[in-house]
Amino acid sequence: MEPLDSANRPRLLVVDDEAALRDVLARYFVHNNFDVRTAADAGQARALIAAAVPDLVLVDVNMPGESGLSLARWLRETHPRVGLVMLTGAADPVDRIVGLEVGADDYVTKPFETRELLARLRNLLRRLTSGPTAAPAPNPRRARFGLCELDLDARRLLRCDDGSEVPLSATEFDLLALFARHPNRPLNRDQIMSHGHNRSWDALDRSIDLRVMRLRRKIEPNPDKPRVLKTVRSVGYMYVPDGE
């Protein structure tokens, strides 16, 4: 995805089978300076993405035919740098959990306030179009994470054996970058959540645990016995360079 400049409007794709909701969201986001396209199902979304890759995709989980989760999984595998937000039912936390497991950057439950959705998308867009914002640290611009190496400038995760790129969402990159700047230091869930979402951690929110689990599958030689992203009991997680 090419970096955005001030002259360009962010490209948003809204995928939802409810025509009325698509129309409302399209009008609202066009009014707020987005370039908006809409799709009624996964097939239309794939065709639009093939024609022009968007910066952000808003996907409803429950759609007839191919589900939003299936589309999200495909999108994350084929376009890992696209921002992905899932629309889920408020009464079904399973959808939110599975959405995070397939690599969604964030989720919003229905019904929702359009202003909150706008804030979430703008926050995600800032993270997509800017590098790490923390104060300079002595660690290099590349950090070793088990089987992989994180390039902080290019925002890419590369396998150490063959240099191939490992698909990484914006939220996953932010999480690894946070760990890279604080090696051998336990970080609690509130610190991690505040960094990634600008919101406080809810004791019932499993998003951090799910994202760490997903990252372990990508970087750990044995995800069931993590040596790089370690669990610190009653605290949170700690990055141990090279599994020391």
CSV table of C-alpha atoms in Angstrom, one decimal:
chain,number,residue,atom,x,y,z
A,1,MET,CA,0.0,0.0,0.0
A,2,GLU,CA,1.4,3.4,-1.0
A,3,PRO,CA,1.8,6.0,1.7
A,4,LEU,CA,-1.0,8.6,1.8
A,5,ASP,CA,-0.3,12.3,1.4
A,6,SER,CA,-2.5,15.2,2.5
A,7,ALA,CA,-3.8,15.6,-1.1
A,8,ASN,CA,-5.3,12.0,-1.1
A,9,ARG,CA,-8.5,10.9,0.5
A,10,PRO,CA,-8.2,7.5,2.2
A,11,ARG,CA,-9.7,4.7,0.3
A,12,LEU,CA,-12.4,2.8,2.2
A,13,LEU,CA,-14.3,-0.3,1.1
A,14,VAL,CA,-17.6,-1.1,3.0
A,15,VAL,CA,-18.7,-4.7,2.7
A,16,ASP,CA,-22.2,-5.4,4.0
A,17,ASP,CA,-25.3,-7.1,2.6
A,18,GLU,CA,-27.6,-4.4,4.1
A,19,ALA,CA,-28.2,-1.9,1.3
A,20,ALA,CA,-29.5,0.8,3.7
A,21,LEU,CA,-26.5,0.5,5.9
A,22,ARG,CA,-24.1,0.6,3.0
A,23,ASP,CA,-25.8,3.8,1.8
A,24,VAL,CA,-25.7,5.5,5.2
A,25,LEU,CA,-22.0,4.6,5.7
A,26,ALA,CA,-21.0,5.7,2.2
A,27,ARG,CA,-22.7,9.1,2.6
A,28,TYR,CA,-21.2,9.6,6.1
A,29,PHE,CA,-17.7,8.7,5.1
A,30,VAL,CA,-17.7,10.7,1.9
A,31,HIS,CA,-18.8,13.7,3.9
A,32,ASN,CA,-15.8,13.0,6.1
A,33,ASN,CA,-13.4,13.1,3.2
A,34,PHE,CA,-13.1,9.4,2.4
A,35,ASP,CA,-13.1,7.8,-1.0
A,36,VAL,CA,-15.7,5.2,-0.5
A,37,ARG,CA,-16.7,2.1,-2.5
A,38,THR,CA,-19.3,-0.5,-1.4
A,39,ALA,CA,-19.9,-4.2,-1.9
A,40,ALA,CA,-22.9,-6.3,-1.1
A,41,ASP,CA,-21.0,-9.5,-0.7
A,42,ALA,CA,-17.6,-11.1,-0.7
A,43,GLY,CA,-17.5,-11.6,-4.5
A,44,GLN,CA,-18.1,-8.0,-5.2
A,45,ALA,CA,-15.5,-7.0,-2.6
A,46,ARG,CA,-12.9,-9.3,-4.2
A,47,ALA,CA,-13.5,-7.7,-7.6
A,48,LEU,CA,-13.2,-4.2,-6.3
A,49,ILE,CA,-10.0,-5.0,-4.4
A,50,ALA,CA,-8.5,-6.6,-7.5
A,51,ALA,CA,-9.3,-3.3,-9.4
A,52,ALA,CA,-7.8,-1.0,-6.7
A,53,VAL,CA,-6.5,-2.0,-3.3
A,54,PRO,CA,-8.1,0.1,-0.6
A,55,ASP,CA,-6.4,1.5,2.5
A,56,LEU,CA,-9.2,0.4,4.9
A,57,VAL,CA,-11.9,-2.3,4.6
A,58,LEU,CA,-15.0,-2.5,6.8
A,59,VAL,CA,-16.5,-6.0,6.7
A,60,ASP,CA,-19.7,-7.3,8.2
A,61,VAL,CA,-19.1,-10.8,9.7
A,62,ASN,CA,-22.5,-12.3,9.0
A,63,MET,CA,-23.3,-12.1,5.2
A,64,PRO,CA,-25.1,-14.7,3.0
A,65,GLY,CA,-22.8,-16.8,0.9
A,66,GLU,CA,-19.1,-16.4,1.7
A,67,SER,CA,-18.9,-15.0,5.3
A,68,GLY,CA,-17.1,-11.8,6.3
A,69,LEU,CA,-14.7,-14.0,8.3
A,70,SER,CA,-13.7,-15.9,5.2
A,71,LEU,CA,-13.2,-12.7,3.2
A,72,ALA,CA,-11.2,-11.2,6.1
A,73,ARG,CA,-8.9,-14.3,6.2
A,74,TRP,CA,-8.3,-14.0,2.4
A,75,LEU,CA,-7.7,-10.2,2.7
A,76,ARG,CA,-5.2,-10.6,5.5
A,77,GLU,CA,-3.3,-13.3,3.5
A,78,THR,CA,-3.3,-11.4,0.2
A,79,HIS,CA,-3.0,-7.8,1.4
A,80,PRO,CA,-1.6,-7.8,4.9
A,81,ARG,CA,-1.1,-4.0,5.1
A,82,VAL,CA,-4.7,-3.1,4.5
A,83,GLY,CA,-6.5,-1.9,7.6
A,84,LEU,CA,-9.3,-4.3,8.5
A,85,VAL,CA,-12.2,-3.6,10.8
A,86,MET,CA,-15.0,-6.1,11.4
A,87,LEU,CA,-18.7,-5.3,12.1
A,88,THR,CA,-20.0,-7.9,14.6
A,89,GLY,CA,-23.2,-8.7,16.4
A,90,ALA,CA,-23.3,-7.3,20.0
A,91,ALA,CA,-24.7,-10.6,21.3
A,92,ASP,CA,-22.1,-12.8,19.8
A,93,PRO,CA,-18.6,-12.5,21.3
A,94,VAL,CA,-17.5,-15.5,19.3
A,95,ASP,CA,-17.5,-13.5,16.1
A,96,ARG,CA,-15.3,-10.9,17.7
A,97,ILE,CA,-12.8,-13.5,18.9
A,98,VAL,CA,-12.7,-15.3,15.5
A,99,GLY,CA,-12.3,-11.9,13.7
A,100,LEU,CA,-9.3,-11.1,15.8
A,101,GLU,CA,-7.9,-14.6,15.2
A,102,VAL,CA,-8.0,-14.2,11.4
A,103,GLY,CA,-6.1,-10.9,11.8
A,104,ALA,CA,-8.6,-8.0,12.1
A,105,ASP,CA,-7.1,-4.8,13.4
A,106,ASP,CA,-10.3,-3.8,15.3
A,107,TYR,CA,-14.0,-4.6,15.6
A,108,VAL,CA,-17.1,-2.6,16.1
A,109,THR,CA,-20.4,-4.1,17.4
A,110,LYS,CA,-23.8,-3.4,15.9
A,111,PRO,CA,-25.6,-1.2,16.6
A,112,PHE,CA,-22.9,1.4,16.6
A,113,GLU,CA,-22.4,5.2,16.6
A,114,THR,CA,-21.0,6.4,13.3
A,115,ARG,CA,-18.8,8.9,15.2
A,116,GLU,CA,-17.1,6.0,17.1
A,117,LEU,CA,-16.6,4.1,13.9
A,118,LEU,CA,-15.1,7.2,12.3
A,119,ALA,CA,-12.7,7.6,15.2
A,120,ARG,CA,-11.7,3.9,15.1
A,121,LEU,CA,-11.0,4.1,11.3
A,122,ARG,CA,-9.0,7.4,11.7
A,123,ASN,CA,-7.0,5.9,14.5
A,124,LEU,CA,-6.2,2.8,12.4
A,125,LEU,CA,-5.3,4.9,9.4
A,126,ARG,CA,-2.8,6.9,11.5
A,127,ARG,CA,-1.1,3.7,12.5
A,128,LEU,CA,-1.0,2.5,8.9
A,129,THR,CA,0.5,5.7,7.5
A,130,SER,CA,3.1,6.5,10.2
A,131,GLY,CA,6.0,4.7,11.7
A,132,PRO,CA,6.5,4.0,15.4
A,133,THR,CA,6.0,7.1,17.5
A,134,ALA,CA,7.8,6.2,20.8
A,135,ALA,CA,10.9,8.0,21.9
A,136,PRO,CA,14.2,6.8,20.3
A,137,ALA,CA,15.6,3.7,22.0
A,138,PRO,CA,19.0,2.1,21.8
A,139,ASN,CA,17.8,-1.0,20.0
A,140,PRO,CA,18.4,-1.2,16.2
A,141,ARG,CA,15.9,-0.6,13.5
A,142,ARG,CA,15.6,-4.3,13.1
A,143,ALA,CA,14.7,-6.7,15.9
A,144,ARG,CA,14.9,-10.5,16.0
A,145,PHE,CA,11.8,-12.3,17.0
A,146,GLY,CA,12.5,-16.0,17.0
A,147,LEU,CA,12.2,-17.3,13.4
A,148,CYS,CA,11.7,-13.8,12.1
A,149,GLU,CA,13.2,-10.3,12.0
A,150,LEU,CA,11.0,-7.2,12.3
A,151,ASP,CA,12.0,-4.3,10.1
A,152,LEU,CA,10.7,-1.2,12.0
A,153,ASP,CA,11.2,1.2,9.1
A,154,ALA,CA,9.6,-0.9,6.4
A,155,ARG,CA,6.9,-2.2,8.8
A,156,ARG,CA,7.6,-5.8,7.6
A,157,LEU,CA,8.2,-9.1,9.3
A,158,LEU,CA,10.7,-11.3,7.4
A,159,ARG,CA,11.6,-14.9,7.9
A,160,CYS,CA,15.3,-15.3,8.8
A,161,ASP,CA,15.8,-18.4,6.7
A,162,ASP,CA,14.7,-17.2,3.3
A,163,GLY,CA,13.8,-13.5,3.7
A,164,SER,CA,10.2,-14.0,2.7
A,165,GLU,CA,7.6,-11.7,4.2
A,166,VAL,CA,5.2,-12.9,6.8
A,167,PRO,CA,1.7,-11.4,6.6
A,168,LEU,CA,1.3,-8.9,9.4
A,169,SER,CA,-1.6,-6.7,10.2
A,170,ALA,CA,-1.2,-3.1,11.3
A,171,THR,CA,-2.2,-4.0,14.9
A,172,GLU,CA,0.2,-7.0,14.9
A,173,PHE,CA,3.1,-4.7,13.7
A,174,ASP,CA,2.3,-2.2,16.4
A,175,LEU,CA,2.4,-4.9,19.1
A,176,LEU,CA,5.7,-6.3,17.9
A,177,ALA,CA,7.2,-2.7,17.6
A,178,LEU,CA,6.1,-2.0,21.2
A,179,PHE,CA,7.8,-5.2,22.4
A,180,ALA,CA,10.9,-4.3,20.3
A,181,ARG,CA,11.2,-1.0,22.1
A,182,HIS,CA,10.9,-2.6,25.5
A,183,PRO,CA,13.0,-5.9,25.5
A,184,ASN,CA,13.2,-7.9,28.7
A,185,ARG,CA,10.5,-5.7,30.3
A,186,PRO,CA,7.1,-7.1,31.4
A,187,LEU,CA,4.2,-5.1,29.9
A,188,ASN,CA,0.8,-5.4,31.4
A,189,ARG,CA,-2.4,-5.6,29.3
A,190,ASP,CA,-3.4,-2.0,30.0
A,191,GLN,CA,-0.1,-0.7,28.7
A,192,ILE,CA,-0.5,-2.8,25.6
A,193,MET,CA,-4.1,-2.0,25.0
A,194,SER,CA,-3.6,1.7,25.5
A,195,HIS,CA,-0.7,1.7,23.0
A,196,GLY,CA,-2.7,-0.2,20.3
A,197,HIS,CA,-6.2,1.2,20.7
A,198,ASN,CA,-6.0,4.3,22.9
A,199,ARG,CA,-8.5,2.7,25.2
A,200,SER,CA,-8.4,1.0,28.6
A,201,TRP,CA,-8.2,-2.7,29.0
A,202,ASP,CA,-11.4,-4.6,29.9
A,203,ALA,CA,-10.8,-7.6,32.0
A,204,LEU,CA,-13.1,-9.6,29.7
A,205,ASP,CA,-11.4,-8.4,26.5
A,206,ARG,CA,-9.2,-11.3,25.1
A,207,SER,CA,-8.0,-9.3,22.1
A,208,ILE,CA,-4.4,-8.9,23.5
A,209,ASP,CA,-4.1,-12.6,24.4
A,210,LEU,CA,-5.5,-13.6,20.9
A,211,ARG,CA,-3.1,-11.4,19.1
A,212,VAL,CA,-0.1,-12.7,21.1
A,213,MET,CA,-1.2,-16.2,20.4
A,214,ARG,CA,-1.5,-15.4,16.6
A,215,LEU,CA,2.0,-13.8,16.7
A,216,ARG,CA,3.5,-16.8,18.5
A,217,ARG,CA,2.3,-19.0,15.6
A,218,LYS,CA,4.3,-16.8,13.3
A,219,ILE,CA,7.6,-16.3,15.2
A,220,GLU,CA,8.1,-19.0,17.8
A,221,PRO,CA,9.9,-22.3,16.9
A,222,ASN,CA,7.3,-24.0,19.2
A,223,PRO,CA,4.3,-21.8,19.8
A,224,ASP,CA,3.1,-24.1,22.6
A,225,LYS,CA,6.4,-23.4,24.5
A,226,PRO,CA,7.1,-19.7,23.7
A,227,ARG,CA,10.6,-18.5,24.3
A,228,VAL,CA,10.3,-15.1,22.6
A,229,LEU,CA,7.0,-13.7,23.7
A,230,LYS,CA,6.7,-15.0,27.2
A,231,THR,CA,3.7,-14.9,29.6
A,232,VAL,CA,4.4,-13.2,32.9
A,233,ARG,CA,1.9,-14.5,35.3
A,234,SER,CA,-0.4,-11.9,36.8
A,235,VAL,CA,1.2,-9.2,34.7
A,236,GLY,CA,1.1,-9.6,31.0
A,237,TYR,CA,3.8,-10.4,28.4
A,238,MET,CA,7.5,-9.9,27.9
A,239,TYR,CA,9.7,-9.9,24.8
A,240,VAL,CA,12.9,-11.9,25.3
A,241,PRO,CA,15.3,-11.2,22.3
A,242,ASP,CA,16.6,-14.5,20.8
A,243,GLY,CA,14.7,-16.4,23.4
A,244,GLU,CA,17.3,-15.8,26.1
